[in-house]
Amino acid sequence: MRAALFAAAWVLLTAGVAGAQDEVPDATRPERLYLNSGLLMGSSRVVGLGGAYVGIAEGVAGFTNSLAALAQRSPGLDKDWDVGVTLSWLDLPLAKAKGKDLDNDGLADDAPTTLQLLGAVMLQYRNFGLGFSLRNYQVGYCNTVLCDTNDLIRVSLIQSALAGAIALGRDDFILGFGIYSAQAVFSHKPEGDWRYGDTGIALDMLYRPHGRPYRVGVSVRPEVVGAWRRSTGQVPFLAGRQLYSAVVSPAVLSLGASWRLGEGAEHYNRLSPAARRQILEGKHFAELPVEDDPKALAGRWLISAQADFISRVENAVSVHSFTALTEPKKVGASAMLQPRLGVEHETWPGRLRTRLGAFIEPSPFAGHLPRPHLTGGFELFLFRYWDDWALTASFDASRRYSNFGVSVGFWR
């Protein structure tokens, strides 16, 4: 009798364990992780101007912020084609990373390592442009209270774009369009990578009237919801923590404008020699503006302003919630406004530009105040080899946050 009871108990126990094991692999949390767009991510020139770049939209360095930059020709371009490339290294290890408040919740994050890398390349042919950009923002969070740097949970937020643009009329209206991707990769050395991601359509526009010292730009980034891309054999746990069902990047509508001030400001939107030649060949216009000197200074001062309208998202928590040992807090429940302002000065024409900017970072956490940022930097001409090369440096400083970066690219 005892043997029969023991056997029955054993069957029930093993069945319960097996049932529990069968349920665990599919048990992701229902919330979505919020990919914060509040922190400025871009090339060093963009950082130096406080992120106010949608109303400038020029050069490969600005491609990640406005696709219209792909078809905006350099004022001195005298051939049918042009190329551009930029590489940026942000979050240089000049300050201690641990103790930074990365998600603007008012508390220091247990993240001893941060890194931002950005690369972009573009090719222009006549009034068309094509380009690809990739930026990776990586944060290493503590896995244990002791915070062993060899045992970190690494979170990589990856944004990429494959896009094209076309300049219409007398290059006074530019339309950019492409595929925009938002991804997140969670990794822990002994266990591998867990990936999320999806894509959307991006649309940018720029108006640059010839003979006027201003530009107006619009940028649209869709909301992207990326589900967990489950690989064979993966369970919804990483470093003993339960995974979330998806990641979400809010939709962002950016409106920007820029102005040139000083002698020659009317040359801000001049036609390049290549654009003038193409227009004459097409015979679409009865007359063209008076030809400008492509080397003439277009005003020493450049002022740029921008407003980002960030959409609300549903059922989202911060990325830090994955590594935190406390109950996660909901974020992004309401829409947010992020104003930006930047100033650039031709301090040594043809050799040195200096920049200063500011922006207000709204907090996606309910009841938390926005955080002001001060930014700045410089761009220095280096040498001419095949093209004109330049080194750009930037900083971004705020309460419990700092970011220093450098970029290498072409002088334009």
CSV table of C-alpha atoms in Angstrom, one decimal:
chain,number,residue,atom,x,y,z
A,1,MET,CA,0.0,0.0,0.0
A,2,ARG,CA,2.8,2.4,1.0
A,3,ALA,CA,4.6,1.6,-2.2
A,4,ALA,CA,1.5,2.4,-4.3
A,5,LEU,CA,1.0,5.7,-2.5
A,6,PHE,CA,4.7,6.6,-3.0
A,7,ALA,CA,4.5,5.8,-6.7
A,8,ALA,CA,1.4,7.9,-7.1
A,9,ALA,CA,3.0,10.8,-5.3
A,10,TRP,CA,6.1,10.5,-7.5
A,11,VAL,CA,4.1,10.6,-10.7
A,12,LEU,CA,2.2,13.7,-9.5
A,13,LEU,CA,5.4,15.4,-8.5
A,14,THR,CA,7.3,14.7,-11.7
A,15,ALA,CA,4.2,15.7,-13.8
A,16,GLY,CA,4.0,19.0,-12.0
A,17,VAL,CA,7.7,19.7,-12.5
A,18,ALA,CA,7.5,18.8,-16.2
A,19,GLY,CA,4.4,21.0,-16.6
A,20,ALA,CA,6.2,23.9,-15.0
A,21,GLN,CA,9.2,23.3,-17.2
A,22,ASP,CA,7.0,23.3,-20.3
A,23,GLU,CA,5.4,26.7,-19.2
A,24,VAL,CA,8.7,28.5,-18.5
A,25,PRO,CA,10.1,28.9,-22.0
A,26,ASP,CA,7.1,30.9,-23.3
A,27,ALA,CA,6.7,33.1,-20.2
A,28,THR,CA,7.9,36.6,-21.4
A,29,ARG,CA,6.6,39.6,-19.5
A,30,PRO,CA,3.8,41.4,-21.3
A,31,GLU,CA,5.4,44.9,-21.0
A,32,ARG,CA,7.6,46.4,-23.8
A,33,LEU,CA,11.0,48.0,-23.2
A,34,TYR,CA,11.2,51.7,-24.1
A,35,LEU,CA,14.0,52.8,-26.4
A,36,ASN,CA,14.5,56.3,-25.1
A,37,SER,CA,14.9,59.0,-27.8
A,38,GLY,CA,15.5,61.7,-25.3
A,39,LEU,CA,19.2,61.4,-25.2
A,40,LEU,CA,20.9,63.0,-28.2
A,41,MET,CA,22.5,60.5,-30.6
A,42,GLY,CA,24.3,61.8,-33.6
A,43,SER,CA,27.6,62.9,-35.1
A,44,SER,CA,29.8,65.4,-33.2
A,45,ARG,CA,28.6,68.3,-35.3
A,46,VAL,CA,25.0,67.4,-34.4
A,47,VAL,CA,25.8,67.1,-30.7
A,48,GLY,CA,27.6,70.4,-30.7
A,49,LEU,CA,24.5,72.1,-32.1
A,50,GLY,CA,22.3,70.6,-29.4
A,51,GLY,CA,20.7,68.2,-32.0
A,52,ALA,CA,19.1,71.1,-33.9
A,53,TYR,CA,20.0,69.8,-37.4
A,54,VAL,CA,16.7,69.0,-39.2
A,55,GLY,CA,16.7,72.7,-40.4
A,56,ILE,CA,20.3,72.4,-41.7
A,57,ALA,CA,20.3,68.9,-43.3
A,58,GLU,CA,23.7,69.1,-45.0
A,59,GLY,CA,26.6,66.7,-45.3
A,60,VAL,CA,26.9,63.0,-44.5
A,61,ALA,CA,27.3,63.9,-40.8
A,62,GLY,CA,23.7,65.1,-40.8
A,63,PHE,CA,22.2,62.1,-42.7
A,64,THR,CA,21.3,60.3,-39.5
A,65,ASN,CA,19.1,63.2,-38.4
A,66,SER,CA,17.7,64.2,-41.8
A,67,LEU,CA,17.6,62.0,-44.9
A,68,ALA,CA,17.3,65.2,-47.0
A,69,ALA,CA,21.1,65.7,-46.4
A,70,LEU,CA,21.7,63.0,-49.0
A,71,ALA,CA,20.7,65.2,-52.0
A,72,GLN,CA,21.9,68.6,-50.7
A,73,ARG,CA,25.0,69.3,-52.8
A,74,SER,CA,28.1,71.1,-51.5
A,75,PRO,CA,28.3,74.7,-52.7
A,76,GLY,CA,31.6,74.1,-54.3
A,77,LEU,CA,30.7,70.8,-56.1
A,78,ASP,CA,31.7,71.1,-59.8
A,79,LYS,CA,31.2,67.4,-60.9
A,80,ASP,CA,28.1,65.2,-61.3
A,81,TRP,CA,28.9,63.0,-58.4
A,82,ASP,CA,30.2,63.2,-54.8
A,83,VAL,CA,30.8,60.9,-51.9
A,84,GLY,CA,30.7,61.4,-48.1
A,85,VAL,CA,31.8,59.4,-45.1
A,86,THR,CA,31.8,60.0,-41.4
A,87,LEU,CA,32.8,58.0,-38.3
A,88,SER,CA,32.0,59.1,-34.8
A,89,TRP,CA,33.0,57.8,-31.4
A,90,LEU,CA,30.9,59.2,-28.6
A,91,ASP,CA,30.8,58.6,-24.9
A,92,LEU,CA,34.6,58.7,-24.7
A,93,PRO,CA,35.9,57.3,-21.4
A,94,LEU,CA,36.9,60.8,-20.1
A,95,ALA,CA,34.4,60.6,-17.2
A,96,LYS,CA,33.3,57.8,-14.9
A,97,ALA,CA,30.3,56.1,-16.5
A,98,LYS,CA,28.8,54.5,-13.4
A,99,GLY,CA,26.6,57.0,-11.6
A,100,LYS,CA,25.2,58.5,-14.8
A,101,ASP,CA,21.4,58.8,-15.1
A,102,LEU,CA,20.8,57.4,-18.5
A,103,ASP,CA,17.0,57.3,-18.6
A,104,ASN,CA,16.3,60.6,-16.7
A,105,ASP,CA,14.5,59.0,-13.8
A,106,GLY,CA,16.5,61.1,-11.2
A,107,LEU,CA,18.6,58.1,-10.1
A,108,ALA,CA,22.0,56.9,-11.0
A,109,ASP,CA,22.1,53.7,-13.1
A,110,ASP,CA,24.4,50.8,-12.3
A,111,ALA,CA,26.1,50.9,-15.7
A,112,PRO,CA,29.9,51.0,-15.5
A,113,THR,CA,30.4,51.1,-19.3
A,114,THR,CA,28.7,53.1,-22.1
A,115,LEU,CA,29.7,53.5,-25.8
A,116,GLN,CA,28.2,55.2,-28.8
A,117,LEU,CA,29.5,54.5,-32.3
A,118,LEU,CA,28.1,56.1,-35.5
A,119,GLY,CA,29.0,55.6,-39.2
A,120,ALA,CA,27.5,56.8,-42.4
A,121,VAL,CA,28.3,56.8,-46.1
A,122,MET,CA,26.5,58.6,-48.9
A,123,LEU,CA,26.8,58.8,-52.7
A,124,GLN,CA,25.4,61.6,-54.8
A,125,TYR,CA,24.8,61.6,-58.5
A,126,ARG,CA,23.4,64.8,-60.0
A,127,ASN,CA,20.3,65.7,-58.0
A,128,PHE,CA,19.9,62.2,-56.4
A,129,GLY,CA,21.5,60.8,-53.3
A,130,LEU,CA,21.8,57.4,-51.6
A,131,GLY,CA,23.1,56.5,-48.2
A,132,PHE,CA,23.4,54.1,-45.3
A,133,SER,CA,23.8,54.9,-41.6
A,134,LEU,CA,24.3,52.8,-38.5
A,135,ARG,CA,24.5,54.0,-34.9
A,136,ASN,CA,25.0,51.7,-31.9
A,137,TYR,CA,24.5,52.8,-28.3
A,138,GLN,CA,25.8,50.2,-25.9
A,139,VAL,CA,25.4,50.1,-22.1
A,140,GLY,CA,26.8,47.5,-19.7
A,141,TYR,CA,24.7,47.1,-16.6
A,142,CYS,CA,25.7,45.4,-13.4
A,143,ASN,CA,24.6,41.8,-13.1
A,144,THR,CA,25.3,41.5,-9.4
A,145,VAL,CA,25.6,43.8,-6.4
A,146,LEU,CA,29.4,43.5,-6.6
A,147,CYS,CA,29.2,44.7,-10.2
A,148,ASP,CA,32.0,42.6,-11.7
A,149,THR,CA,32.9,44.3,-15.0
A,150,ASN,CA,33.6,40.8,-16.4
A,151,ASP,CA,30.0,39.8,-15.7
A,152,LEU,CA,27.8,42.6,-17.2
A,153,ILE,CA,24.5,42.5,-19.0
A,154,ARG,CA,25.1,44.4,-22.2
A,155,VAL,CA,22.2,46.2,-23.9
A,156,SER,CA,22.8,47.5,-27.5
A,157,LEU,CA,20.3,49.9,-29.0
A,158,ILE,CA,20.9,49.9,-32.8
A,159,GLN,CA,19.3,52.3,-35.3
A,160,SER,CA,20.0,52.1,-39.0
A,161,ALA,CA,18.7,53.7,-42.2
A,162,LEU,CA,18.9,52.8,-45.9
A,163,ALA,CA,17.6,55.8,-47.7
A,164,GLY,CA,17.5,58.0,-50.9
A,165,ALA,CA,16.8,61.6,-51.6
A,166,ILE,CA,16.0,63.8,-54.6
A,167,ALA,CA,16.5,67.6,-55.0
A,168,LEU,CA,13.7,69.3,-57.0
A,169,GLY,CA,13.4,72.6,-58.8
A,170,ARG,CA,16.5,74.6,-58.4
A,171,ASP,CA,17.6,72.4,-55.5
A,172,ASP,CA,15.3,74.5,-53.3
A,173,PHE,CA,13.1,71.5,-52.2
A,174,ILE,CA,14.6,68.2,-51.1
A,175,LEU,CA,12.7,65.0,-50.3
A,176,GLY,CA,14.3,62.1,-48.5
A,177,PHE,CA,12.8,58.7,-47.9
A,178,GLY,CA,14.0,55.4,-46.6
A,179,ILE,CA,13.7,52.3,-44.4
A,180,TYR,CA,14.3,53.0,-40.7
A,181,SER,CA,15.2,50.2,-38.3
A,182,ALA,CA,15.3,50.0,-34.5
A,183,GLN,CA,16.8,47.0,-32.8
A,184,ALA,CA,17.9,46.0,-29.3
A,185,VAL,CA,20.3,43.2,-28.4
A,186,PHE,CA,20.6,41.8,-24.9
A,187,SER,CA,23.7,39.8,-24.2
A,188,HIS,CA,25.4,38.0,-21.3
A,189,LYS,CA,28.7,36.3,-22.0
A,190,PRO,CA,27.9,32.7,-20.9
A,191,GLU,CA,24.5,32.7,-22.6
A,192,GLY,CA,24.7,34.6,-25.9
A,193,ASP,CA,22.4,37.2,-27.5
A,194,TRP,CA,18.7,37.8,-27.3
A,195,ARG,CA,17.5,40.0,-30.2
A,196,TYR,CA,14.5,42.4,-30.8
A,197,GLY,CA,13.7,44.6,-33.7
A,198,ASP,CA,11.5,45.8,-36.6
A,199,THR,CA,11.5,48.5,-39.3
A,200,GLY,CA,9.4,51.4,-40.5
A,201,ILE,CA,9.3,54.1,-43.2
A,202,ALA,CA,11.1,57.4,-42.6
A,203,LEU,CA,10.3,60.6,-44.5
A,204,ASP,CA,12.2,63.9,-44.4
A,205,MET,CA,11.9,67.2,-46.2
A,206,LEU,CA,13.9,70.4,-46.6
A,207,TYR,CA,13.0,73.8,-48.1
A,208,ARG,CA,16.1,76.0,-49.0
A,209,PRO,CA,15.0,78.9,-51.2
A,210,HIS,CA,17.8,80.4,-53.3
A,211,GLY,CA,18.9,83.8,-52.3
A,212,ARG,CA,17.4,83.5,-48.8
A,213,PRO,CA,19.4,83.1,-45.6
A,214,TYR,CA,17.1,80.5,-44.1
A,215,ARG,CA,16.0,76.8,-44.4
A,216,VAL,CA,13.1,74.9,-43.0
A,217,GLY,CA,13.0,71.1,-42.4
A,218,VAL,CA,10.7,68.4,-41.3
A,219,SER,CA,11.6,64.8,-40.2
A,220,VAL,CA,9.2,62.0,-39.5
A,221,ARG,CA,10.3,58.8,-37.7
A,222,PRO,CA,7.5,56.1,-37.2
A,223,GLU,CA,6.8,54.2,-34.0
A,224,VAL,CA,8.7,50.9,-34.2
A,225,VAL,CA,7.6,47.9,-32.2
A,226,GLY,CA,10.1,45.0,-32.3
A,227,ALA,CA,9.1,41.6,-31.0
A,228,TRP,CA,11.6,39.1,-29.5
A,229,ARG,CA,13.3,37.2,-32.4
A,230,ARG,CA,13.5,33.9,-30.7
A,231,SER,CA,16.3,31.6,-31.8
A,232,THR,CA,16.1,27.8,-31.6
A,233,GLY,CA,16.6,26.6,-28.1
A,234,GLN,CA,16.3,30.0,-26.4
A,235,VAL,CA,14.2,30.5,-23.3
A,236,PRO,CA,12.8,33.9,-22.1
A,237,PHE,CA,15.4,34.3,-19.4
A,238,LEU,CA,18.8,36.0,-19.5
A,239,ALA,CA,21.1,36.0,-16.5
A,240,GLY,CA,18.2,34.8,-14.4
A,241,ARG,CA,15.9,37.7,-15.5
A,242,GLN,CA,12.7,37.3,-17.3
A,243,LEU,CA,12.6,38.8,-20.8
A,244,TYR,CA,10.0,41.3,-22.0
A,245,SER,CA,7.7,40.7,-24.9
A,246,ALA,CA,9.0,43.5,-27.2
A,247,VAL,CA,10.9,46.8,-27.5
A,248,VAL,CA,9.2,50.0,-28.6
A,249,SER,CA,10.7,53.2,-30.1
A,250,PRO,CA,8.2,56.1,-30.1
A,251,ALA,CA,7.3,58.1,-33.2
A,252,VAL,CA,9.1,61.4,-33.5
A,253,LEU,CA,8.0,64.5,-35.6
A,254,SER,CA,10.8,67.1,-35.8
A,255,LEU,CA,10.3,70.6,-37.1
A,256,GLY,CA,13.4,72.7,-37.6
A,257,ALA,CA,14.7,76.0,-39.1
A,258,SER,CA,18.1,77.6,-39.5
A,259,TRP,CA,19.3,81.1,-40.4
A,260,ARG,CA,22.6,82.5,-41.6
A,261,LEU,CA,23.7,85.9,-40.2
A,262,GLY,CA,26.5,88.3,-41.3
A,263,GLU,CA,28.0,89.4,-44.6
A,264,GLY,CA,27.1,87.0,-47.4
A,265,ALA,CA,24.2,85.3,-45.6
A,266,GLU,CA,22.2,85.4,-48.8
A,267,HIS,CA,24.6,82.8,-50.2
A,268,TYR,CA,23.4,80.2,-47.7
A,269,ASN,CA,21.4,78.3,-50.3
A,270,ARG,CA,23.4,79.1,-53.4
A,271,LEU,CA,23.6,76.7,-56.4
A,272,SER,CA,26.7,74.6,-56.8
A,273,PRO,CA,28.4,74.8,-60.3
A,274,ALA,CA,27.3,71.2,-60.9
A,275,ALA,CA,23.6,72.0,-60.1
A,276,ARG,CA,23.7,75.1,-62.3
A,277,ARG,CA,25.1,73.1,-65.2
A,278,GLN,CA,22.5,70.4,-64.8
A,279,ILE,CA,19.6,72.9,-64.8
A,280,LEU,CA,20.9,74.6,-67.9
A,281,GLU,CA,21.1,71.2,-69.7
A,282,GLY,CA,17.5,70.4,-68.8
A,283,LYS,CA,16.2,73.8,-70.0
A,284,HIS,CA,13.4,73.6,-67.4
A,285,PHE,CA,13.8,77.2,-66.2
A,286,ALA,CA,13.7,80.3,-68.4
A,287,GLU,CA,16.2,82.0,-66.2
A,288,LEU,CA,18.7,81.2,-63.4
A,289,PRO,CA,19.9,83.3,-60.5
A,290,VAL,CA,23.1,85.2,-60.9
A,291,GLU,CA,26.1,82.8,-60.4
A,292,ASP,CA,27.7,83.0,-57.0
A,293,ASP,CA,31.3,82.6,-56.0
A,294,PRO,CA,31.3,79.0,-54.6
A,295,LYS,CA,34.1,80.0,-52.2
A,296,ALA,CA,32.3,83.1,-50.8
A,297,LEU,CA,31.6,83.1,-47.1
A,298,ALA,CA,27.8,82.6,-46.5
A,299,GLY,CA,27.7,84.6,-43.2
A,300,ARG,CA,29.8,83.8,-40.2
A,301,TRP,CA,26.9,82.9,-37.9
A,302,LEU,CA,24.5,80.0,-38.2
A,303,ILE,CA,21.6,79.7,-35.8
A,304,SER,CA,19.4,76.5,-35.7
A,305,ALA,CA,16.2,75.7,-33.7
A,306,GLN,CA,14.2,72.6,-33.6
A,307,ALA,CA,11.2,71.1,-31.8
A,308,ASP,CA,10.8,67.3,-31.4
A,309,PHE,CA,7.3,66.0,-30.8
A,310,ILE,CA,7.6,62.5,-29.2
A,311,SER,CA,4.5,60.3,-29.2
A,312,ARG,CA,3.1,58.4,-26.2
A,313,VAL,CA,3.5,54.6,-26.1
A,314,GLU,CA,1.5,51.9,-24.3
A,315,ASN,CA,2.5,49.4,-21.8
A,316,ALA,CA,6.2,50.3,-21.8
A,317,VAL,CA,8.9,50.3,-19.1
A,318,SER,CA,12.5,51.5,-19.2
A,319,VAL,CA,15.3,49.3,-20.5
A,320,HIS,CA,16.9,49.5,-17.1
A,321,SER,CA,13.9,47.6,-15.8
A,322,PHE,CA,15.4,44.5,-17.3
A,323,THR,CA,18.5,44.6,-15.0
A,324,ALA,CA,17.0,46.4,-12.0
A,325,LEU,CA,15.9,44.2,-9.0
A,326,THR,CA,12.9,46.4,-8.2
A,327,GLU,CA,9.4,46.4,-9.7
A,328,PRO,CA,9.6,48.2,-13.1
A,329,LYS,CA,7.9,51.6,-13.6
A,330,LYS,CA,5.8,52.5,-16.6
A,331,VAL,CA,7.2,55.1,-19.0
A,332,GLY,CA,6.1,57.0,-22.1
A,333,ALA,CA,2.4,57.2,-21.1
A,334,SER,CA,2.1,60.8,-22.4
A,335,ALA,CA,3.5,62.7,-25.4
A,336,MET,CA,6.6,64.9,-24.9
A,337,LEU,CA,8.1,68.0,-26.4
A,338,GLN,CA,11.9,68.4,-26.8
A,339,PRO,CA,13.2,71.8,-27.8
A,340,ARG,CA,16.7,72.3,-29.3
A,341,LEU,CA,18.9,75.3,-30.1
A,342,GLY,CA,22.4,75.6,-31.6
A,343,VAL,CA,24.8,78.2,-32.8
A,344,GLU,CA,27.8,77.8,-35.1
A,345,HIS,CA,30.5,80.4,-35.9
A,346,GLU,CA,33.1,80.5,-38.7
A,347,THR,CA,35.8,81.5,-36.2
A,348,TRP,CA,38.7,81.0,-38.7
A,349,PRO,CA,37.1,80.7,-42.2
A,350,GLY,CA,38.1,77.6,-44.0
A,351,ARG,CA,40.0,76.3,-40.9
A,352,LEU,CA,38.0,76.3,-37.7
A,353,ARG,CA,34.3,76.4,-36.7
A,354,THR,CA,33.1,76.6,-33.1
A,355,ARG,CA,29.7,75.5,-31.8
A,356,LEU,CA,27.4,75.9,-28.8
A,357,GLY,CA,24.0,74.4,-28.2
A,358,ALA,CA,21.3,73.4,-25.7
A,359,PHE,CA,18.3,71.1,-25.5
A,360,ILE,CA,15.7,70.1,-22.9
A,361,GLU,CA,15.4,66.4,-22.3
A,362,PRO,CA,11.9,65.4,-21.1
A,363,SER,CA,11.6,62.5,-18.7
A,364,PRO,CA,9.4,59.6,-19.9
A,365,PHE,CA,8.7,58.9,-16.2
A,366,ALA,CA,5.6,60.4,-14.8
A,367,GLY,CA,6.1,63.2,-12.3
A,368,HIS,CA,9.8,63.8,-13.2
A,369,LEU,CA,11.1,67.2,-14.4
A,370,PRO,CA,12.8,67.7,-17.7
A,371,ARG,CA,16.6,67.9,-17.7
A,372,PRO,CA,18.5,70.8,-19.5
A,373,HIS,CA,21.7,70.0,-21.5
A,374,LEU,CA,24.5,72.2,-22.5
A,375,THR,CA,26.4,71.1,-25.6
A,376,GLY,CA,29.3,72.5,-27.7
A,377,GLY,CA,32.4,71.7,-29.8
A,378,PHE,CA,34.5,72.6,-32.7
A,379,GLU,CA,35.5,71.4,-36.2
A,380,LEU,CA,39.1,71.7,-37.4
A,381,PHE,CA,40.4,71.4,-40.9
A,382,LEU,CA,43.2,68.8,-41.0
A,383,PHE,CA,44.7,68.3,-44.5
A,384,ARG,CA,43.8,67.7,-48.1
A,385,TYR,CA,44.3,64.2,-49.5
A,386,TRP,CA,41.9,63.2,-52.2
A,387,ASP,CA,39.4,65.4,-50.3
A,388,ASP,CA,39.4,67.9,-47.5
A,389,TRP,CA,39.5,66.1,-44.1
A,390,ALA,CA,38.4,67.5,-40.7
A,391,LEU,CA,38.3,66.5,-37.1
A,392,THR,CA,35.2,67.4,-35.0
A,393,ALA,CA,34.9,67.2,-31.2
A,394,SER,CA,31.8,67.7,-29.0
A,395,PHE,CA,30.5,67.6,-25.5
A,396,ASP,CA,27.1,67.2,-23.9
A,397,ALA,CA,26.8,68.0,-20.2
A,398,SER,CA,23.8,67.8,-17.8
A,399,ARG,CA,22.7,66.8,-14.4
A,400,ARG,CA,24.2,63.3,-13.7
A,401,TYR,CA,25.1,62.9,-17.4
A,402,SER,CA,28.1,63.8,-19.7
A,403,ASN,CA,29.1,62.8,-23.1
A,404,PHE,CA,32.3,63.6,-25.0
A,405,GLY,CA,32.9,62.6,-28.6
A,406,VAL,CA,35.0,62.9,-31.8
A,407,SER,CA,34.3,62.5,-35.5
A,408,VAL,CA,36.4,62.2,-38.6
A,409,GLY,CA,35.0,63.2,-42.0
A,410,PHE,CA,35.1,65.6,-44.9
A,411,TRP,CA,35.3,69.4,-44.5
A,412,ARG,CA,32.4,71.0,-46.2
